[in-house]
Short mmCIF file of C-alpha atoms in Angstrom, two decimals:
data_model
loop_
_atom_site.label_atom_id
_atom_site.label_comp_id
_atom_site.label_asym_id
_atom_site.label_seq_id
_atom_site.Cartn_x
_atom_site.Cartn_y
_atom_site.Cartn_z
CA UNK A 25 -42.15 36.63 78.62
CA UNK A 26 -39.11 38.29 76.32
CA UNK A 27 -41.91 39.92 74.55
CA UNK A 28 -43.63 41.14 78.01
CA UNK A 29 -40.48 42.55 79.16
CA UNK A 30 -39.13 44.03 75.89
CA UNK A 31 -42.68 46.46 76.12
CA UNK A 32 -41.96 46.96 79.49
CA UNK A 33 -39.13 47.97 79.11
CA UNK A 34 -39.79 50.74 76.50
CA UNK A 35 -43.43 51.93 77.88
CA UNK A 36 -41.99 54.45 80.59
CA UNK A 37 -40.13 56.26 77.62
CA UNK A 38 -43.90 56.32 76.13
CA UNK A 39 -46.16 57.29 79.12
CA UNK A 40 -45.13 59.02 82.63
CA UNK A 41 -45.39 56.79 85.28
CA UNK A 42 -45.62 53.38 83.28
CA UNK A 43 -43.33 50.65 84.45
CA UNK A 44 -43.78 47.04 85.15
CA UNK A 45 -43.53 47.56 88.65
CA UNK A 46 -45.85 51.13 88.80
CA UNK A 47 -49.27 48.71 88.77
CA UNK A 48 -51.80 46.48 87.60
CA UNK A 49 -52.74 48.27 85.20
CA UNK A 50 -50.02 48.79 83.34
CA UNK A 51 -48.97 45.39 83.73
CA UNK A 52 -51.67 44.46 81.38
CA UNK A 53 -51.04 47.29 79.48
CA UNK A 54 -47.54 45.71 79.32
CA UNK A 55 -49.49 42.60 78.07
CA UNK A 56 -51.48 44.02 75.57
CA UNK A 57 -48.53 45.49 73.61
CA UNK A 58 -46.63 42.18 73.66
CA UNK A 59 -49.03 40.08 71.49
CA UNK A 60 -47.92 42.48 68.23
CA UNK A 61 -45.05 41.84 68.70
CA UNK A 62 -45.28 38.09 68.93
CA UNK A 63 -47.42 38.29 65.77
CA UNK A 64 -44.51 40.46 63.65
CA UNK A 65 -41.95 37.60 65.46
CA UNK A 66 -44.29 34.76 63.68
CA UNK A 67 -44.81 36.77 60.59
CA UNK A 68 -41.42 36.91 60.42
CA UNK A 69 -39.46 34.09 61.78
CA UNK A 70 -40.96 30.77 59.73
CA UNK A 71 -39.09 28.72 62.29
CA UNK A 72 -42.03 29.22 64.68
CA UNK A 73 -44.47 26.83 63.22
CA UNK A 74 -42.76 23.54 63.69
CA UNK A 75 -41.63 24.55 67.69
CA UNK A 76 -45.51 25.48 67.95
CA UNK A 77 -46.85 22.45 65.66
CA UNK A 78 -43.94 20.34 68.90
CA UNK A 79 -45.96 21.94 71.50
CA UNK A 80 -49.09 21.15 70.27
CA UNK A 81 -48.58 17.71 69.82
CA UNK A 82 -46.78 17.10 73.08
CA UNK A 83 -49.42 19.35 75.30
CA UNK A 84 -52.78 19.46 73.35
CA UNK A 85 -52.92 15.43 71.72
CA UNK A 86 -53.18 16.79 68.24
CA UNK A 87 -52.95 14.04 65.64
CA UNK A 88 -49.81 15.02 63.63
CA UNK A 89 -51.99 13.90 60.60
CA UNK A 90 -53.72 16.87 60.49
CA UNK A 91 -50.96 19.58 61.12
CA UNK A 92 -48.55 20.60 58.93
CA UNK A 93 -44.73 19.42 58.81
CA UNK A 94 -41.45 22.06 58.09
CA UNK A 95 -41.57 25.73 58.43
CA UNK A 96 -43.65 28.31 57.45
CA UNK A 97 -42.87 29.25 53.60
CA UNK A 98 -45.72 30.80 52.05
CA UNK A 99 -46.59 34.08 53.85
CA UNK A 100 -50.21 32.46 54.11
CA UNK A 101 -48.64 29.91 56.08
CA UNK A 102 -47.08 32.67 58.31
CA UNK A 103 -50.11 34.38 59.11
CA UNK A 104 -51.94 31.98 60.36
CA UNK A 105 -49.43 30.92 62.86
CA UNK A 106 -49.50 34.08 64.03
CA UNK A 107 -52.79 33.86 64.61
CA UNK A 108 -51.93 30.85 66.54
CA UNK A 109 -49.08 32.18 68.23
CA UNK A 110 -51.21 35.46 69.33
CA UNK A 111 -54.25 33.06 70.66
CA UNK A 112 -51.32 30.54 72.30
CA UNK A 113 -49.63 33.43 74.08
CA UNK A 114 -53.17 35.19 74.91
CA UNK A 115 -54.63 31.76 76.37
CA UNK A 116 -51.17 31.03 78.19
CA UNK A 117 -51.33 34.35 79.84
CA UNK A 118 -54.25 34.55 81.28
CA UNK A 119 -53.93 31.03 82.55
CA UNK A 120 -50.49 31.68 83.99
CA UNK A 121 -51.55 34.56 85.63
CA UNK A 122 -54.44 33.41 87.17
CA UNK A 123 -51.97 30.25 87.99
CA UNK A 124 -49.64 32.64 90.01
CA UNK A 125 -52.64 34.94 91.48
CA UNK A 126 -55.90 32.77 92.39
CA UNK A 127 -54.12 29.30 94.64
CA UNK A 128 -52.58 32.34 97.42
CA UNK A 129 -56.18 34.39 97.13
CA UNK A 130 -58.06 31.14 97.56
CA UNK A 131 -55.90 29.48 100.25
CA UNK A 132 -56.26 32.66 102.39
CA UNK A 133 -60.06 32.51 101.66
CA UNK A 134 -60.04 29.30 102.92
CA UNK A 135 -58.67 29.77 106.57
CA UNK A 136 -60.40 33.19 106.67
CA UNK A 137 -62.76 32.46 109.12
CA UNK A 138 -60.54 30.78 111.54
CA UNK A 139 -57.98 33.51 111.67
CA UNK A 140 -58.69 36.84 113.43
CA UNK A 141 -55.21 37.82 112.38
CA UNK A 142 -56.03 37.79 108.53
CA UNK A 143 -59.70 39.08 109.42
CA UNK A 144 -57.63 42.55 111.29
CA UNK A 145 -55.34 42.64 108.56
CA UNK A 146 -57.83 44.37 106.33
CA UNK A 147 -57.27 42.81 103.24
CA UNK A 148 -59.42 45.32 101.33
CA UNK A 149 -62.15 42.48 100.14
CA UNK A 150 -66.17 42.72 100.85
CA UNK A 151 -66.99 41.91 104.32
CA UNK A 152 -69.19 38.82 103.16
CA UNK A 153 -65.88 37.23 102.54
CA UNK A 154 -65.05 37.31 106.27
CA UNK A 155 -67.43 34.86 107.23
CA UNK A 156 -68.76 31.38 106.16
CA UNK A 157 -68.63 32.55 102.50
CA UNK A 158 -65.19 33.10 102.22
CA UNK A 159 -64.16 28.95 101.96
CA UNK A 160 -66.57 28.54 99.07
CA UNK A 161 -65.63 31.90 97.77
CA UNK A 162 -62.20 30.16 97.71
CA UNK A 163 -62.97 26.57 96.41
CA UNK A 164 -64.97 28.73 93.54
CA UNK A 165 -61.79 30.49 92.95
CA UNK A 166 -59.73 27.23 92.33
CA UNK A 167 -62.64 26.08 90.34
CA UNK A 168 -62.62 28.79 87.95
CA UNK A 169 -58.56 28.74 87.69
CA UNK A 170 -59.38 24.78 86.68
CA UNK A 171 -62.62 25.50 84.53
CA UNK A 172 -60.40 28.39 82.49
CA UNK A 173 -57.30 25.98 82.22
CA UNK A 174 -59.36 22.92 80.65
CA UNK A 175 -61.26 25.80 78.44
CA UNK A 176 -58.17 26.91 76.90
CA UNK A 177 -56.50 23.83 76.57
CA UNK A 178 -59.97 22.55 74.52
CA UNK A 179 -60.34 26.10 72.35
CA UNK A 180 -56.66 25.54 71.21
CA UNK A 181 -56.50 22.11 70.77
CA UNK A 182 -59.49 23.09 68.01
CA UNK A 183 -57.93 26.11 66.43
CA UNK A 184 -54.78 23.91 66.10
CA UNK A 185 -55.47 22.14 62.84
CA UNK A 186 -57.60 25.46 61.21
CA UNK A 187 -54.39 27.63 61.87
CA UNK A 188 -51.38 25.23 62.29
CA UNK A 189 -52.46 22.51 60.03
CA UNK A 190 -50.94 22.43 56.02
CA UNK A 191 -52.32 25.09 53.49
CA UNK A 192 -53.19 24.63 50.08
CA UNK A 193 -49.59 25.63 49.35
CA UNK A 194 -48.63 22.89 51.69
CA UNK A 195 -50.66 20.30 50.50
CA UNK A 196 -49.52 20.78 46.99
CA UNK A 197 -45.95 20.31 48.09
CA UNK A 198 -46.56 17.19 49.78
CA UNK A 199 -48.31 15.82 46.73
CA UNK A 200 -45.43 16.87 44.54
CA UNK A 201 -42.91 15.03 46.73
CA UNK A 202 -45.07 11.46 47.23
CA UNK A 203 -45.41 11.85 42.99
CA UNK A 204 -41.35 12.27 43.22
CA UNK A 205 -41.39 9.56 45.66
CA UNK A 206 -43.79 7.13 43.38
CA UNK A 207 -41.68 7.94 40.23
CA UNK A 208 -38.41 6.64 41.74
CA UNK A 209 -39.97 3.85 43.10
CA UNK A 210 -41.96 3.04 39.38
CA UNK A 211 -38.55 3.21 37.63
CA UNK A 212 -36.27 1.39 39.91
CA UNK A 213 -38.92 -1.34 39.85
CA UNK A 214 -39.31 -1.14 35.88
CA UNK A 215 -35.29 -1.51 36.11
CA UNK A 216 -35.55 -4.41 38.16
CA UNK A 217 -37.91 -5.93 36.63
CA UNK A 218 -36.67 -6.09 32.83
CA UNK A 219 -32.96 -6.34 33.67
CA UNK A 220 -32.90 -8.96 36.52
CA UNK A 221 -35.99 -10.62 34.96
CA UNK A 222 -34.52 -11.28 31.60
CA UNK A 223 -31.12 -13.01 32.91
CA UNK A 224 -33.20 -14.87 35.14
CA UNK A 225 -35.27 -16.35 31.96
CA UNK A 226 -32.62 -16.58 30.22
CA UNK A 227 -30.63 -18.71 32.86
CA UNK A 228 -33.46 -20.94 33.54
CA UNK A 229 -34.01 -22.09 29.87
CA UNK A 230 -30.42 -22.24 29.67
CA UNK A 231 -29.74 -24.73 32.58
CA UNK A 232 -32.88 -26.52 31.93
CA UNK A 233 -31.16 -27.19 28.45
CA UNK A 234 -27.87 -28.28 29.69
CA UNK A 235 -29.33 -30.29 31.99
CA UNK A 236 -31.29 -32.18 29.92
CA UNK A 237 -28.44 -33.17 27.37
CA UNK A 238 -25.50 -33.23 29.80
CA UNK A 239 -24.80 -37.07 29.22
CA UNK A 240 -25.64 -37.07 25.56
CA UNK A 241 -23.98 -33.63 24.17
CA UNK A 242 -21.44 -32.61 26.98
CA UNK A 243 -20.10 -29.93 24.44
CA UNK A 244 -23.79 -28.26 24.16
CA UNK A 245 -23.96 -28.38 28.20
CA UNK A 246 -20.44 -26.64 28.31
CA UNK A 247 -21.83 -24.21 25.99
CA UNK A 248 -24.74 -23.95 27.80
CA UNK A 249 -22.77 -23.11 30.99
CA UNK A 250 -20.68 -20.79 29.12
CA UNK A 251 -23.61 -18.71 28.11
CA UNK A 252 -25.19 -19.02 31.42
CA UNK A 253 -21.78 -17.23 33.18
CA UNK A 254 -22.06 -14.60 30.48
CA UNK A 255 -25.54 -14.07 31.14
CA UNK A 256 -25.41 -13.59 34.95
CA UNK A 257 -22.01 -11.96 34.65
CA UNK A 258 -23.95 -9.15 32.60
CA UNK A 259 -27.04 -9.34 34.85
CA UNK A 260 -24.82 -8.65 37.86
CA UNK A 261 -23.68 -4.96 35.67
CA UNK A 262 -27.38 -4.39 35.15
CA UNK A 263 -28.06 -4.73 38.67
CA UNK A 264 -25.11 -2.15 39.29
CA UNK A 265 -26.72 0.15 37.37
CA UNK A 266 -29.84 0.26 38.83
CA UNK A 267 -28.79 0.36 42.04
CA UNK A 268 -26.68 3.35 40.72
CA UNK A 269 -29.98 4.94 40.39
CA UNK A 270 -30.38 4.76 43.93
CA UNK A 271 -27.46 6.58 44.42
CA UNK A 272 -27.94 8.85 41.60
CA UNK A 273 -30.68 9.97 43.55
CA UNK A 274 -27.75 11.58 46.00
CA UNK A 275 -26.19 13.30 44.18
CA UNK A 276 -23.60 10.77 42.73
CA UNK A 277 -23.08 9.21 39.73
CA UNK A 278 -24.65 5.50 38.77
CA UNK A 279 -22.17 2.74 39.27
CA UNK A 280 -22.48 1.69 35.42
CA UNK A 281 -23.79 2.94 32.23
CA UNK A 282 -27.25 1.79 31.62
CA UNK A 283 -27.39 -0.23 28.32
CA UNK A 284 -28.69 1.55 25.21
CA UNK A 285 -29.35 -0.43 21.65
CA UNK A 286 -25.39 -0.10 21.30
CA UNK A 287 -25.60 -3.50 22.81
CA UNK A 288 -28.31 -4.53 21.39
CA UNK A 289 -25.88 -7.47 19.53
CA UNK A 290 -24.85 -9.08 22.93
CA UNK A 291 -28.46 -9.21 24.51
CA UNK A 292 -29.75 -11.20 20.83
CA UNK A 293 -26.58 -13.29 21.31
CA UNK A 294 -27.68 -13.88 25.09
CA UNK A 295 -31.38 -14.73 23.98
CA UNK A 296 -30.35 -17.01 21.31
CA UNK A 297 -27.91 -18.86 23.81
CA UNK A 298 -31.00 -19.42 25.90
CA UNK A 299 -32.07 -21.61 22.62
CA UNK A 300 -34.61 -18.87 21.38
CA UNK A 301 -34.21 -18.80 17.29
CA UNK A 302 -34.39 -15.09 17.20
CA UNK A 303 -35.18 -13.04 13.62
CA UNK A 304 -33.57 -9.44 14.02
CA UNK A 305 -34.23 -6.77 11.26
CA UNK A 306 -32.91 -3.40 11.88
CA UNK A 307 -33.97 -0.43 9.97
CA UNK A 308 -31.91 2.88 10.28
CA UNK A 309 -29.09 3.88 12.74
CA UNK A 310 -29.26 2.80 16.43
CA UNK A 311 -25.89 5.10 17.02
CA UNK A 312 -26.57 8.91 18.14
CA UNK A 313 -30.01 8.87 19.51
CA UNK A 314 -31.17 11.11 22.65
CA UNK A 315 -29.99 8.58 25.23
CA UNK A 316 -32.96 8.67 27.05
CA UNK A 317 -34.76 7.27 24.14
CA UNK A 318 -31.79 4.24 23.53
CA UNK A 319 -32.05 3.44 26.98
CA UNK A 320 -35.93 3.08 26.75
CA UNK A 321 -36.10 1.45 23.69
CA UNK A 322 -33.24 -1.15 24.94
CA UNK A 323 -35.37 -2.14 28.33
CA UNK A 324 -38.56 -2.38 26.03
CA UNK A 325 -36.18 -4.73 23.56
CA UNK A 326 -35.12 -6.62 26.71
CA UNK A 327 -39.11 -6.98 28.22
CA UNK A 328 -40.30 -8.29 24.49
CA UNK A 329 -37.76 -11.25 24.41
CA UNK A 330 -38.03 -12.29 28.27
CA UNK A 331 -41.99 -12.42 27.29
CA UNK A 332 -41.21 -14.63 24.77
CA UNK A 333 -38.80 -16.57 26.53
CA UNK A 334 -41.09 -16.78 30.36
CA UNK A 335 -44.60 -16.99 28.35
CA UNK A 336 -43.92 -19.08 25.45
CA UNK A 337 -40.71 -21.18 25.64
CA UNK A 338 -37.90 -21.76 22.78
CA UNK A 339 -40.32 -20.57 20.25
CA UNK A 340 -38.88 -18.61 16.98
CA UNK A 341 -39.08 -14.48 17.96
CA UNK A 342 -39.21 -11.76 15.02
CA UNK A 343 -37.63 -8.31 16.36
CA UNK A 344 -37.32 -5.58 14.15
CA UNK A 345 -36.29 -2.17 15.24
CA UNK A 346 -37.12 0.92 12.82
CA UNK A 347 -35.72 4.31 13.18
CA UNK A 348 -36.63 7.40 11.14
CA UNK A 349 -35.76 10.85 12.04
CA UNK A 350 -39.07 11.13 13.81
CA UNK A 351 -39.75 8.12 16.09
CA UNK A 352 -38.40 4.93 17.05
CA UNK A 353 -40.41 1.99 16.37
CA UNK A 354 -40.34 -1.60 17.91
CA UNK A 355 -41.93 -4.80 17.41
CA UNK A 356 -41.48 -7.97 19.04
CA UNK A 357 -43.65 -11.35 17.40
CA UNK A 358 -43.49 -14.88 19.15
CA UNK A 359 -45.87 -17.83 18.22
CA UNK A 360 -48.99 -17.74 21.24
CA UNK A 361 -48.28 -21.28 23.45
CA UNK A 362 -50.61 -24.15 22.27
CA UNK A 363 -53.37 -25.50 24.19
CA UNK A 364 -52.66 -26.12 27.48
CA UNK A 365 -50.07 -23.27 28.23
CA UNK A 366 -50.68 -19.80 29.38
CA UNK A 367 -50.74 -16.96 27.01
CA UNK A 368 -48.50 -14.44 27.89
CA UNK A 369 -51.05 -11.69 28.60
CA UNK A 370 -53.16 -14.39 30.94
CA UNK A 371 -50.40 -15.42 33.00
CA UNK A 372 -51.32 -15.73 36.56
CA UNK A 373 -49.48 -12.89 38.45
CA UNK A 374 -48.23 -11.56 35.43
CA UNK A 375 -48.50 -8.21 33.43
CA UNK A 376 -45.79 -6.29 35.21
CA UNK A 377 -43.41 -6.36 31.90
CA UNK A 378 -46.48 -5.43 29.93
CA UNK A 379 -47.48 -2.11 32.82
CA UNK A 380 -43.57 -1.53 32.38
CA UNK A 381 -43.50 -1.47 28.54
CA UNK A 382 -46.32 1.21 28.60
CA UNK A 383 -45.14 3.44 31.12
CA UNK A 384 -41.62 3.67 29.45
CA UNK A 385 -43.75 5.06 26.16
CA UNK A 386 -46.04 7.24 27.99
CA UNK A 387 -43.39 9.05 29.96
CA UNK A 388 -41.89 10.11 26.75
CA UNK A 389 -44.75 10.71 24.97
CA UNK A 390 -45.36 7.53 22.56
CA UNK A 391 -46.98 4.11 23.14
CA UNK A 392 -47.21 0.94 22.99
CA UNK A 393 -49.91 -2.61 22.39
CA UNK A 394 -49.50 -5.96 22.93
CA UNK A 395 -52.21 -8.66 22.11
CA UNK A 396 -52.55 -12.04 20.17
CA UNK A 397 -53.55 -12.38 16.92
CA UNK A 398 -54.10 -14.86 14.49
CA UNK A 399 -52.08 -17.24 16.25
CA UNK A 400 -49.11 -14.63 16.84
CA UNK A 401 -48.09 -12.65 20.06
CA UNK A 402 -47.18 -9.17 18.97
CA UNK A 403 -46.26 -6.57 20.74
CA UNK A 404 -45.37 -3.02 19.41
CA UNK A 405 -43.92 0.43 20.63
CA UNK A 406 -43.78 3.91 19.24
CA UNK A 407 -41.25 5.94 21.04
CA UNK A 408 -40.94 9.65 19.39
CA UNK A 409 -37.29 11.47 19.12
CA UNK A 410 -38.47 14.68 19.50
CA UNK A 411 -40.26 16.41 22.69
CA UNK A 412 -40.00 17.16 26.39
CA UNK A 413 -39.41 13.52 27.34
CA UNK A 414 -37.32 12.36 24.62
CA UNK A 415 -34.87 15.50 25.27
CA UNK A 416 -34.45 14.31 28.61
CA UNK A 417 -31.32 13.14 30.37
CA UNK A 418 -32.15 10.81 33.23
#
């Protein structure tokens, strides 16, 4: 209607004798001249698509599966709903109109023949219509202002998903943002997973061991319980920091610091608590490296000795971290469980660590292989200093 009465309102400066009020005729006319309009509005206004995309839903039963979501960016977007917008308006005013113009028509068709007043009135309609025709004539009328509703309603309830439903453009976006979505969730369950997961190893050989010897070495079980309040006291940090992450993801700043192989010290001194014998040979400076890369190569530390310590038990563990101006390079060996105990790569349920480990190397561009050999459970990781991933900062 604002576009109907904004080319009303400028066709009598256009044509002598135009008006909205001067005829039929130019009443369509009127019409006519509005639907540009509405297209240019929809071309340019990318608001329009999700108030159509509302109407659609609420008034044709679209699935909102298969239309798009947000306004219209691309202008390939835009000019299909205003396609849509033209055929909406088109539909909805010839189905108004014939709202407003066929129920009086057919009503008076209908008491026609009982009514010498309306018969002398000289409506101006064929004189068939003044006799037995003119109630069917009506009841056809109402029939055809039902027929064209449903008609419309069906046609644009089909050209709804061709013109208002997500472009390639569209589609691409969405796909970007569940990837986004998937990548936060992979990492804060990586996090999880190797920081929560070691203390909780940890603590459970540790209190298994204290509970064991409580009445025969009371000062081992106090030590024991000493290194099992150090343990969950820096568990509880970890946890901060991941669910920093969370919040990182607002905007703000993570709660703590995630650990990098500065501490690499304290989480050998927490494994060896646990009563793990653990062998650490370090090779080159752990200090200055892109942080990204410490922080990796610290999780992928952390993974390698809760293996050892879920999978195999207080069995002696060889570490040995190598770093050359090129890569960093990590390998973790534990003796495989004899007979009767799981390996750590046939655990029931297990593997997550493992998945972990490998994504942390892929995503910045090294590696990593675990498998048992020769008696011994090795697993190894290549994580390069130089590159897109290792110069990143998150």
């Amino acid at each position: 209607m604002p576009f109907f009465l904004l080319v009303s309102a400028f066709l009598p400066l256009l044509a002598d004798g135009a008006g909205l009020l001067r005829g039929v005729g130019w009443q369509f006319v009127a019409f006519g001249g509005a639907l540009p309009v509405a297209a240019l509005a929809a071309l340019l206004f990318p608001l329009v698509r999700p108030l159509e995309v509302s109407a659609v839903r609420s008034l044709c039963g679209v699935p909102a599966e298969l239309l798009a979501e947000g306004p219209a960016v691309s202008w390939a977007a835009r000019r299909r709903t205003a396609l849509w917008f033209v055929a909406h308006l088109l539909a909805g005013g010839i189905v108004s109109g014939m709202t407003l113009a066929a129920p009086p028509a057919a009503v008076v068709l209908l008491v026609l023949p009982f009514s010498d007043s309306l018969r002398d009135a000289g409506l101006g309609w064929p004189e068939a219509f003044h006799g037995a025709w003119a109630p069917l004539a009506g009841l056809a009328l109402l029939a055809l202002v039902a027929g064209t509703s449903c008609g419309a309603g069906t046609l644009l309830a089909r050209l709804a998903p061709v013109l208002l439903g997500p472009t390639p453009a569209d589609r691409l976006a969405a796909a970007e943002r569940r990837a986004a979505d998937l990548a936060t969730r992979n990492r804060l369950a990586r996090e999880l997973h190797d920081a929560v997961g070691h203390a909780l190893s940890a603590v459970t050989l540790q209190a298994g061991a204290a509970r064991r010897v409580l009445d025969a070495d009371p000062e081992f079980a106090r030590r024991a319980l000493a290194a099992i309040e150090e343990t969950t006291r820096a568990a509880v940090a970890e946890l901060d920091t991941v669910l920093g992450l969370l919040r990182e993801e607002d905007g703000s700043d993570p709660a703590a610091p995630a650990p990098t192989l500065d501490g690499l010290a304290a989480l050998l001194g927490r494994t060896r608590a646990a009563g793990v014998p653990v062998e650490a040979a370090v090779e080159g400076r752990c200090t200055g490296l892109p942080p990204v890369v410490s922080r990796e190569a610290y999780r992928i530390v952390q993974e390698g000795l809760s293996n050892a310590l879920r999978h195999a038990g207080p069995v002696p563990v060889r570490l040995s971290v190598r770093v050359t101006a090129a890569d960093v390079t990590i390998r973790v060996e534990n003796a495989v469980p004899g007979a009767g105990r799981a390996a750590p790569d046939t655990r029931t349920g297990g593997g997550r660590g493992l998945r972990g480990i490998a994504e942390r190397a892929r995503l910045l561009g090294g590696g990593a292989t675990a498998a048992a050999e020769d008696g011994v459970w090795r697993l190894t990781a290549r994580l390069p200093l130089t590159g897109a991933g290792a110069g990143a900062t998150t």
